[in-house]
Amino acid sequence: MSQNLLSLDGVTKSHDGRPLIVDATMGIDAGNKIGIIGANGAGKSTLLNIIAGRLDADAGRVIMRKNTRMAFLEQVPTLDPTVTVRDALEDGLVELRRAIEAYQRAATNMQAESAPLLEKIEQLGGWDYQHRIDEVAAQLNVPNLNAEIGHLSGGEKRRVALAQVVLQQPELLLVDEPTNHLDTNTVDWLEQWLIESKAAVILVTHDRYFLDDVVEHLWELREGTLKSYAGNYTDYLAARAIEMAHSERTQHRQLRILMTELEWARRSPSARSTKQQARLERLDKAQEELSKRGGETFVNEFRFGKPPRLGGRILEFADVHMSYAERSLIDGLTLEMCRGERIGIIGPNGCGKSTLLELILGNQKPTTGHITIGKNTRMAYFDQQRALLDPQATVREIVAPDGADVVAPGGGAATVVVQAWLDRFGFPVPTHGRTVDSLSGGERNRLAIARFLLEEANLLLLDEPTNDLDIPTLNILEDALIHFPGCVLVVTHDRYFLDKVCTGIIAFEYEYLEPGTVTFVQGNYSHYAGVRLKELKERAATDTKDRARAQRQQRASERNEPHGRNEKTSGKPESKKKGLTYGERIELEKLEPTIEECDAMIRNLERELTAPDIWRDDPGKARTIHDELETTRKRSAELFARWEELMTRREQLN
């Protein structure tokens, strides 16, 4: 039976007189994986802060099991800018370090309480925490451990904060927007770590693949009410659709958005496995229920007028190279964009994705090569739109500054009534008179998208448009881009968005290949990940093994002086070097596969030793694995030394 870690009992909270959370009552057991969803401003982060004890509820209470180890990964990490990365990571292990110091004092004085302290140390990750810091930092691609926090980018600080909570090995982990500022490789690692961890997790995120892969329960916060749904995001969609189909309050706009999302969930790559058949049946039933309400009438409601006509040439890259401070960002990109293409741009933080957009816009010049913009190509850039919202303008004035009653999506001939256009983006009539400076960050982003999609353009450039958007707004943006009659280039880490919208992927691949390597692949992100990325990871694993082998050979070479020098000199002429005996030749042939087996064993043992919670849950097993790993590493070094000796003798005769 699962052990209860935390309970919410009638928790209520208001902000500026508006109820955010009303009488929320929930329970969290050990190991639960819970996702919280809701519109921007609904109170999701407020609820996390109440659970964390950083904010008081107006009424009700949070009951937490005594001595529960809790960690909180905030949306904006609070890190001391003056300390080094290593210092910051050690701060995350303060409880472990105190336990080690207390144990050492108790053991020195032969005190009885040393035994429970020893158990606590094992629960918190063991003695060798410096090795653990190095290990986690490498897994999360944390920057130079000696660098000061104040010199790091937002994404780098996010990875440091993430490493802190991983090192803490909490029993309850609260996470606010875990995928913000993380590249896809780090998100993949985080997903796997959370799945394997025995910690209970409560997370707020708009990353729908993350919600599908990690969570087992969804809490939706809507109009102050917190409601629980069993299963992941796809299960939630089906359950919510059936609810909406039978609700008299459901609006046609809500039906249309949900129908679009259900249709995509049925066709998405994750829905194709045989394991998903029961889930697909629930989605089919949900679609059928919605159709009875007329939802199918609204699936393709998003319509643009004809944008400026694209010419034969839209956008071309001809052997484009771009370097910055002697660092290669783009090394020889050649690409021609075709009509109707929607291309996603992916890669690690700081690799040059935004620089690529700046090159297209003409704000920067390539080091060498040429970028050609078609004569009829008209561009609109989303990042600029966020900056151009006048804080004193009203919501209505942002989309209709001239006071018009209608607007033209995409600058085409087809028009939409302003009231209907704003309502589509979650701004009902009572909000039209609000000024921009009174809106939340998420509301401003929604308004920016509503304004952006009115631009007279046939090539849309978007830089991280999904950041800080709630799921309903993401659905609207995706629907709009899919039906946009021009071309789209978008920088994003959102895999769901990339799968749903994009027809091609531009990938910055310097993590696996040479700096500046940029590749174009037709298809969506899942196609890229299943073909190209899989190949790159396998190649990287082979390269890592080869490098490790070379390093071990070098170490073996340094330990062993060239053969013959350790012999005492007698003044006699050196005898003729002997070749390998028959037995030694057989031994040499067998050494290579034996070394390969050692390498494989080392990798498996390292993988077992880095499994979440192993030091806490089974310290005896962890120590056994650690000892076996050290023995295997020693044997590997001895085998390499012997292999080198035999190879050297054989080569001396050639």
Short mmCIF file of C-alpha atoms in Angstrom, two decimals, residues 120-498:
data_model
loop_
_atom_site.label_atom_id
_atom_site.label_comp_id
_atom_site.label_asym_id
_atom_site.label_seq_id
_atom_site.Cartn_x
_atom_site.Cartn_y
_atom_site.Cartn_z
CA LYS A 120 21.02 8.55 6.56
CA ILE A 121 24.24 9.13 4.60
CA GLU A 122 23.48 6.14 2.39
CA GLN A 123 19.90 7.38 1.87
CA LEU A 124 21.20 10.78 0.77
CA GLY A 125 23.54 9.38 -1.86
CA GLY A 126 26.62 8.02 -0.10
CA TRP A 127 30.07 9.24 0.74
CA ASP A 128 31.59 10.10 -2.60
CA TYR A 129 29.47 13.17 -3.29
CA GLN A 130 32.19 14.94 -5.29
CA HIS A 131 32.18 12.05 -7.77
CA ARG A 132 28.38 12.23 -7.84
CA ILE A 133 28.53 15.98 -8.60
CA ASP A 134 30.89 15.35 -11.53
CA GLU A 135 28.67 12.55 -12.79
CA VAL A 136 25.38 14.49 -12.71
CA ALA A 137 27.05 17.61 -14.15
CA ALA A 138 28.29 15.56 -17.11
CA GLN A 139 24.88 13.93 -17.66
CA LEU A 140 23.13 17.31 -17.74
CA ASN A 141 25.86 19.06 -19.74
CA VAL A 142 26.37 21.54 -16.90
CA PRO A 143 29.03 24.11 -17.85
CA ASN A 144 32.53 24.41 -16.39
CA LEU A 145 32.22 23.65 -12.67
CA ASN A 146 34.68 26.43 -11.87
CA ALA A 147 32.66 29.09 -13.74
CA GLU A 148 30.78 31.73 -11.73
CA ILE A 149 26.99 31.46 -11.76
CA GLY A 150 26.68 35.14 -12.72
CA HIS A 151 28.44 34.49 -16.04
CA LEU A 152 26.01 31.74 -17.15
CA SER A 153 23.14 32.01 -19.63
CA GLY A 154 19.52 31.37 -18.59
CA GLY A 155 19.65 27.84 -19.99
CA GLU A 156 22.92 27.07 -18.19
CA LYS A 157 21.52 28.32 -14.87
CA ARG A 158 18.47 26.14 -15.43
CA ARG A 159 20.68 23.07 -15.85
CA VAL A 160 22.61 23.93 -12.67
CA ALA A 161 19.34 24.22 -10.72
CA LEU A 162 18.16 20.92 -12.21
CA ALA A 163 21.43 19.24 -11.20
CA GLN A 164 20.90 20.54 -7.65
CA VAL A 165 17.55 18.78 -7.25
CA VAL A 166 18.84 15.58 -8.87
CA LEU A 167 21.71 15.51 -6.37
CA GLN A 168 19.35 16.07 -3.43
CA GLN A 169 17.48 12.81 -4.18
CA PRO A 170 14.19 14.15 -2.73
CA GLU A 171 11.17 12.09 -1.77
CA LEU A 172 8.89 14.85 -3.09
CA LEU A 173 9.92 16.99 -6.06
CA LEU A 174 8.02 20.11 -7.16
CA VAL A 175 8.87 21.38 -10.65
CA ASP A 176 7.61 24.57 -12.34
CA GLU A 177 7.97 24.46 -16.15
CA PRO A 178 10.85 21.94 -16.20
CA THR A 179 11.43 22.07 -19.99
CA ASN A 180 11.80 25.87 -20.31
CA HIS A 181 15.28 26.79 -21.64
CA LEU A 182 16.27 23.10 -21.96
CA ASP A 183 17.29 21.54 -25.27
CA THR A 184 15.67 18.31 -26.45
CA ASN A 185 18.54 16.05 -25.30
CA THR A 186 18.37 17.40 -21.75
CA VAL A 187 14.57 17.08 -21.76
CA ASP A 188 14.92 13.43 -22.86
CA TRP A 189 17.36 12.79 -20.00
CA LEU A 190 15.10 14.53 -17.47
CA GLU A 191 12.08 12.50 -18.61
CA GLN A 192 13.94 9.24 -18.12
CA TRP A 193 15.28 10.30 -14.73
CA LEU A 194 11.81 11.25 -13.48
CA ILE A 195 10.28 8.01 -14.80
CA GLU A 196 12.93 5.90 -13.03
CA SER A 197 13.00 7.95 -9.82
CA LYS A 198 10.97 6.71 -6.88
CA ALA A 199 10.30 10.28 -5.78
CA ALA A 200 6.78 11.67 -5.91
CA VAL A 201 6.67 14.45 -8.51
CA ILE A 202 4.27 17.37 -8.94
CA LEU A 203 5.04 19.39 -12.05
CA VAL A 204 3.58 22.30 -13.99
CA THR A 205 4.34 22.16 -17.71
CA HIS A 206 2.87 22.88 -21.13
CA ASP A 207 5.08 20.21 -22.75
CA ARG A 208 2.48 17.67 -23.86
CA TYR A 209 4.92 14.87 -24.73
CA PHE A 210 6.45 15.35 -21.27
CA LEU A 211 2.98 15.01 -19.74
CA ASP A 212 2.34 11.91 -21.84
CA ASP A 213 5.65 10.23 -20.99
CA VAL A 214 6.05 11.06 -17.29
CA VAL A 215 2.78 11.64 -15.44
CA GLU A 216 0.20 9.15 -14.19
CA HIS A 217 -2.37 11.68 -12.96
CA LEU A 218 -3.35 15.12 -14.20
CA TRP A 219 -4.76 17.89 -12.06
CA GLU A 220 -6.58 20.55 -14.03
CA LEU A 221 -7.05 23.95 -12.38
CA ARG A 222 -9.98 25.67 -14.06
CA GLU A 223 -11.99 28.60 -12.71
CA GLY A 224 -10.72 27.91 -9.18
CA THR A 225 -11.60 24.22 -9.18
CA LEU A 226 -8.87 21.58 -8.97
CA LYS A 227 -9.95 18.31 -10.58
CA SER A 228 -7.98 15.07 -10.93
CA TYR A 229 -7.88 12.85 -14.05
CA ALA A 230 -6.31 9.40 -14.12
CA GLY A 231 -3.64 8.74 -16.74
CA ASN A 232 -1.45 10.94 -18.91
CA TYR A 233 -2.23 13.90 -21.19
CA THR A 234 -3.79 11.80 -23.95
CA ASP A 235 -6.05 10.08 -21.39
CA TYR A 236 -7.01 13.52 -20.08
CA LEU A 237 -7.96 14.67 -23.59
CA ALA A 238 -10.36 11.78 -24.02
CA ALA A 239 -11.95 12.23 -20.59
CA ARG A 240 -12.23 16.00 -20.97
CA ALA A 241 -13.76 15.69 -24.43
CA ILE A 242 -16.54 13.46 -23.16
CA GLU A 243 -17.21 15.92 -20.32
CA MET A 244 -17.39 18.85 -22.73
CA ALA A 245 -19.63 16.98 -25.13
CA HIS A 246 -22.22 16.65 -22.39
CA SER A 247 -21.84 20.14 -20.94
CA GLU A 248 -24.30 22.85 -21.89
CA ARG A 249 -21.63 25.50 -21.10
CA THR A 250 -19.22 24.28 -23.79
CA GLN A 251 -18.61 26.87 -26.51
CA HIS A 252 -18.03 26.07 -30.18
CA ARG A 253 -14.51 27.51 -29.99
CA GLN A 254 -13.62 25.07 -27.21
CA LEU A 255 -15.09 22.18 -29.18
CA ARG A 256 -13.06 23.09 -32.26
CA ILE A 257 -9.78 23.31 -30.36
CA LEU A 258 -10.36 20.00 -28.60
CA MET A 259 -11.41 18.23 -31.82
CA THR A 260 -8.18 19.38 -33.48
CA GLU A 261 -6.13 18.15 -30.53
CA LEU A 262 -7.92 14.80 -30.43
CA GLU A 263 -7.34 14.25 -34.15
CA TRP A 264 -3.63 14.97 -33.74
CA ALA A 265 -3.40 12.69 -30.68
CA ARG A 266 -4.79 9.85 -32.82
CA ARG A 267 -2.23 10.44 -35.59
CA SER A 268 0.80 11.31 -33.44
CA PRO A 269 3.88 9.05 -33.50
CA SER A 270 3.34 8.03 -29.88
CA ALA A 271 -0.13 6.68 -30.74
CA ARG A 272 1.12 4.13 -33.28
CA SER A 273 2.40 1.46 -30.91
CA THR A 274 0.27 -1.57 -30.09
CA LYS A 275 0.33 -0.53 -26.41
CA GLN A 276 -1.82 2.47 -27.29
CA GLN A 277 -4.82 0.58 -28.70
CA ALA A 278 -7.00 1.04 -25.60
CA ARG A 279 -6.08 4.72 -25.52
CA LEU A 280 -6.97 5.09 -29.22
CA GLU A 281 -10.35 3.51 -28.56
CA ARG A 282 -11.02 6.10 -25.84
CA LEU A 283 -10.00 8.89 -28.25
CA ASP A 284 -12.34 7.52 -30.92
CA LYS A 285 -15.19 7.46 -28.43
CA ALA A 286 -14.41 11.01 -27.33
CA GLN A 287 -14.37 12.25 -30.95
CA GLU A 288 -17.68 10.56 -31.59
CA GLU A 289 -19.23 12.26 -28.54
CA LEU A 290 -17.90 15.67 -29.61
CA SER A 291 -19.17 15.19 -33.15
CA LYS A 292 -22.68 14.82 -31.78
CA ARG A 293 -22.33 18.37 -30.44
CA GLY A 294 -21.29 19.66 -33.85
CA GLY A 295 -17.58 19.80 -33.09
CA GLU A 296 -16.66 18.47 -36.54
CA THR A 297 -18.09 21.62 -38.11
CA PHE A 298 -15.39 23.69 -36.48
CA VAL A 299 -12.25 21.56 -36.93
CA ASN A 300 -10.86 23.65 -39.78
CA GLU A 301 -12.33 26.97 -38.74
CA PHE A 302 -8.98 28.80 -38.86
CA ARG A 303 -8.82 30.44 -42.27
CA PHE A 304 -6.40 32.97 -43.71
CA GLY A 305 -6.96 35.15 -46.70
CA LYS A 306 -4.40 34.88 -49.48
CA PRO A 307 -1.10 36.41 -48.31
CA PRO A 308 1.23 38.21 -50.74
CA ARG A 309 1.97 35.77 -53.57
CA LEU A 310 5.22 33.84 -53.21
CA GLY A 311 7.56 33.89 -56.18
CA GLY A 312 9.54 30.99 -57.60
CA ARG A 313 12.37 31.74 -55.17
CA ILE A 314 11.44 32.05 -51.49
CA LEU A 315 14.61 31.65 -49.43
CA GLU A 316 17.97 30.13 -50.36
CA PHE A 317 21.19 29.42 -48.47
CA ALA A 318 24.31 28.94 -50.61
CA ASP A 319 27.29 27.50 -48.68
CA VAL A 320 26.62 29.80 -45.71
CA HIS A 321 29.30 29.96 -43.02
CA MET A 322 28.94 31.91 -39.78
CA SER A 323 31.56 32.27 -37.05
CA TYR A 324 31.54 34.23 -33.83
CA ALA A 325 34.66 34.88 -31.74
CA GLU A 326 36.53 32.20 -33.70
CA ARG A 327 33.76 29.69 -32.98
CA SER A 328 31.99 28.10 -35.94
CA LEU A 329 28.18 28.30 -35.66
CA ILE A 330 27.23 27.39 -39.23
CA ASP A 331 29.64 25.53 -41.49
CA GLY A 332 28.45 25.36 -45.08
CA LEU A 333 24.62 25.39 -45.01
CA THR A 334 23.04 24.99 -48.45
CA LEU A 335 19.25 24.85 -48.58
CA GLU A 336 16.36 26.01 -50.76
CA MET A 337 13.00 26.56 -49.08
CA CYS A 338 10.00 25.35 -51.06
CA ARG A 339 6.35 26.44 -51.10
CA GLY A 340 4.29 25.23 -48.18
CA GLU A 341 7.25 24.16 -46.06
CA ARG A 342 7.14 24.61 -42.30
CA ILE A 343 10.64 24.05 -40.97
CA GLY A 344 11.59 23.62 -37.31
CA ILE A 345 15.05 24.69 -36.14
CA ILE A 346 16.49 22.64 -33.27
CA GLY A 347 19.76 22.30 -31.37
CA PRO A 348 21.42 22.91 -28.00
CA ASN A 349 21.18 26.30 -26.30
CA GLY A 350 23.67 28.78 -27.72
CA CYS A 351 24.37 26.78 -30.88
CA GLY A 352 23.23 29.50 -33.31
CA LYS A 353 19.51 28.93 -33.94
CA SER A 354 18.50 32.54 -33.28
CA THR A 355 21.57 33.69 -35.20
CA LEU A 356 20.22 31.85 -38.24
CA LEU A 357 17.00 33.89 -38.03
CA GLU A 358 19.05 37.09 -37.63
CA LEU A 359 20.95 36.20 -40.83
CA ILE A 360 17.67 35.73 -42.71
CA LEU A 361 16.38 39.07 -41.44
CA GLY A 362 19.60 40.77 -42.53
CA ASN A 363 20.45 41.88 -39.00
CA GLN A 364 23.73 39.97 -39.28
CA LYS A 365 25.90 39.04 -42.26
CA PRO A 366 27.34 35.57 -42.90
CA THR A 367 31.11 35.16 -42.67
CA THR A 368 31.04 33.64 -46.16
CA GLY A 369 28.33 32.39 -48.51
CA HIS A 370 25.07 33.97 -49.61
CA ILE A 371 21.47 34.13 -48.41
CA THR A 372 18.96 35.07 -51.11
CA ILE A 373 15.47 36.33 -50.24
CA GLY A 374 12.89 36.00 -53.01
CA LYS A 375 11.64 39.18 -54.66
CA ASN A 376 8.06 38.52 -53.51
CA THR A 377 8.97 37.17 -50.06
CA ARG A 378 7.48 39.21 -47.20
CA MET A 379 8.65 38.28 -43.72
CA ALA A 380 7.17 38.71 -40.24
CA TYR A 381 9.23 38.02 -37.11
CA PHE A 382 7.47 36.92 -33.92
CA ASP A 383 10.14 37.89 -31.41
CA GLN A 384 9.78 41.54 -32.49
CA GLN A 385 6.04 41.43 -31.86
CA ARG A 386 6.47 40.71 -28.16
CA ALA A 387 8.68 43.78 -27.82
CA LEU A 388 6.32 46.01 -29.79
CA LEU A 389 3.27 45.74 -27.52
CA ASP A 390 2.55 49.26 -26.25
CA PRO A 391 2.03 48.85 -22.47
CA GLN A 392 -0.57 51.67 -22.45
CA ALA A 393 -2.60 50.34 -25.41
CA THR A 394 -5.75 48.33 -24.83
CA VAL A 395 -6.20 44.73 -25.94
CA ARG A 396 -8.48 45.85 -28.77
CA GLU A 397 -6.09 48.61 -29.88
CA ILE A 398 -3.23 46.12 -30.25
CA VAL A 399 -5.05 44.16 -32.98
CA ALA A 400 -7.06 47.06 -34.42
CA PRO A 401 -5.04 50.26 -33.83
CA ASP A 402 -7.15 52.20 -36.33
CA GLY A 403 -10.38 51.31 -34.53
CA ALA A 404 -11.61 49.03 -37.34
CA ASP A 405 -14.34 46.50 -36.63
CA VAL A 406 -12.70 43.77 -38.73
CA VAL A 407 -9.15 42.41 -39.17
CA ALA A 408 -7.53 40.42 -41.99
CA PRO A 409 -5.49 37.36 -40.89
CA GLY A 410 -2.26 37.13 -42.86
CA GLY A 411 -2.97 40.46 -44.50
CA GLY A 412 -5.31 38.75 -46.98
CA ALA A 413 -8.71 39.70 -48.30
CA ALA A 414 -10.74 37.53 -45.90
CA THR A 415 -11.77 39.41 -42.76
CA VAL A 416 -12.81 38.49 -39.23
CA VAL A 417 -14.72 40.63 -36.74
CA VAL A 418 -12.30 41.99 -34.11
CA GLN A 419 -14.45 40.67 -31.28
CA ALA A 420 -14.40 37.14 -32.72
CA TRP A 421 -10.65 37.29 -33.44
CA LEU A 422 -9.81 38.28 -29.86
CA ASP A 423 -12.23 35.73 -28.44
CA ARG A 424 -10.41 33.03 -30.40
CA PHE A 425 -7.26 33.87 -28.42
CA GLY A 426 -8.99 33.84 -25.06
CA PHE A 427 -9.93 37.52 -24.78
CA PRO A 428 -13.69 37.85 -24.24
CA VAL A 429 -15.36 41.26 -24.67
CA PRO A 430 -14.95 42.36 -21.00
CA THR A 431 -11.14 42.18 -21.41
CA HIS A 432 -10.93 44.29 -24.60
CA GLY A 433 -10.52 47.53 -22.64
CA ARG A 434 -7.69 46.27 -20.43
CA THR A 435 -4.26 47.78 -21.03
CA VAL A 436 -1.24 45.64 -21.91
CA ASP A 437 0.56 46.51 -18.67
CA SER A 438 -2.30 44.96 -16.69
CA LEU A 439 -1.94 41.58 -18.44
CA SER A 440 0.01 38.58 -17.17
CA GLY A 441 3.04 37.35 -19.11
CA GLY A 442 1.04 34.53 -20.65
CA GLU A 443 -1.78 36.88 -21.65
CA ARG A 444 0.72 39.21 -23.34
CA ASN A 445 2.12 36.31 -25.33
CA ARG A 446 -1.38 35.34 -26.44
CA LEU A 447 -2.07 38.91 -27.51
CA ALA A 448 1.28 39.05 -29.32
CA ILE A 449 0.33 35.96 -31.33
CA ALA A 450 -3.09 37.42 -32.16
CA ARG A 451 -1.32 40.54 -33.46
CA PHE A 452 1.45 38.62 -35.23
CA LEU A 453 -0.95 36.49 -37.28
CA LEU A 454 -2.45 39.66 -38.78
CA GLU A 455 0.89 40.61 -40.40
CA GLU A 456 0.92 40.91 -44.18
CA ALA A 457 3.53 38.23 -44.80
CA ASN A 458 4.11 34.98 -46.64
CA LEU A 459 7.14 33.82 -44.61
CA LEU A 460 6.73 33.66 -40.83
CA LEU A 461 9.83 33.55 -38.60
CA LEU A 462 9.19 32.58 -34.97
CA ASP A 463 11.81 32.43 -32.21
CA GLU A 464 10.72 30.23 -29.28
CA PRO A 465 7.00 31.05 -29.66
CA THR A 466 5.90 28.29 -27.26
CA ASN A 467 7.64 29.70 -24.16
CA ASP A 468 5.11 30.72 -21.48
CA LEU A 469 2.10 29.69 -23.58
CA ASP A 470 -0.62 27.56 -22.03
CA ILE A 471 -1.87 24.47 -23.87
CA PRO A 472 -5.07 26.06 -25.30
CA THR A 473 -3.00 28.88 -26.84
CA LEU A 474 -0.47 26.39 -28.19
CA ASN A 475 -3.33 24.58 -29.93
CA ILE A 476 -4.50 27.85 -31.49
CA LEU A 477 -1.01 28.74 -32.72
CA GLU A 478 -0.43 25.25 -34.13
CA ASP A 479 -3.78 25.31 -35.90
CA ALA A 480 -2.97 28.72 -37.38
CA LEU A 481 0.47 27.72 -38.66
CA ILE A 482 -0.79 24.45 -40.15
CA HIS A 483 -3.38 26.39 -42.18
CA PHE A 484 -1.08 29.30 -43.05
CA PRO A 485 -0.79 29.38 -46.87
CA GLY A 486 2.82 30.64 -46.90
CA CYS A 487 6.03 29.25 -45.35
CA VAL A 488 7.15 29.00 -41.73
CA LEU A 489 10.54 28.87 -39.96
CA VAL A 490 10.32 28.28 -36.22
CA VAL A 491 12.90 27.84 -33.44
CA THR A 492 11.51 25.69 -30.62
CA HIS A 493 12.36 22.84 -28.25
CA ASP A 494 8.70 21.72 -28.04
CA ARG A 495 8.71 18.23 -29.59
CA TYR A 496 4.91 18.00 -29.73
CA PHE A 497 4.77 21.32 -31.60
CA LEU A 498 7.56 20.19 -33.98
#
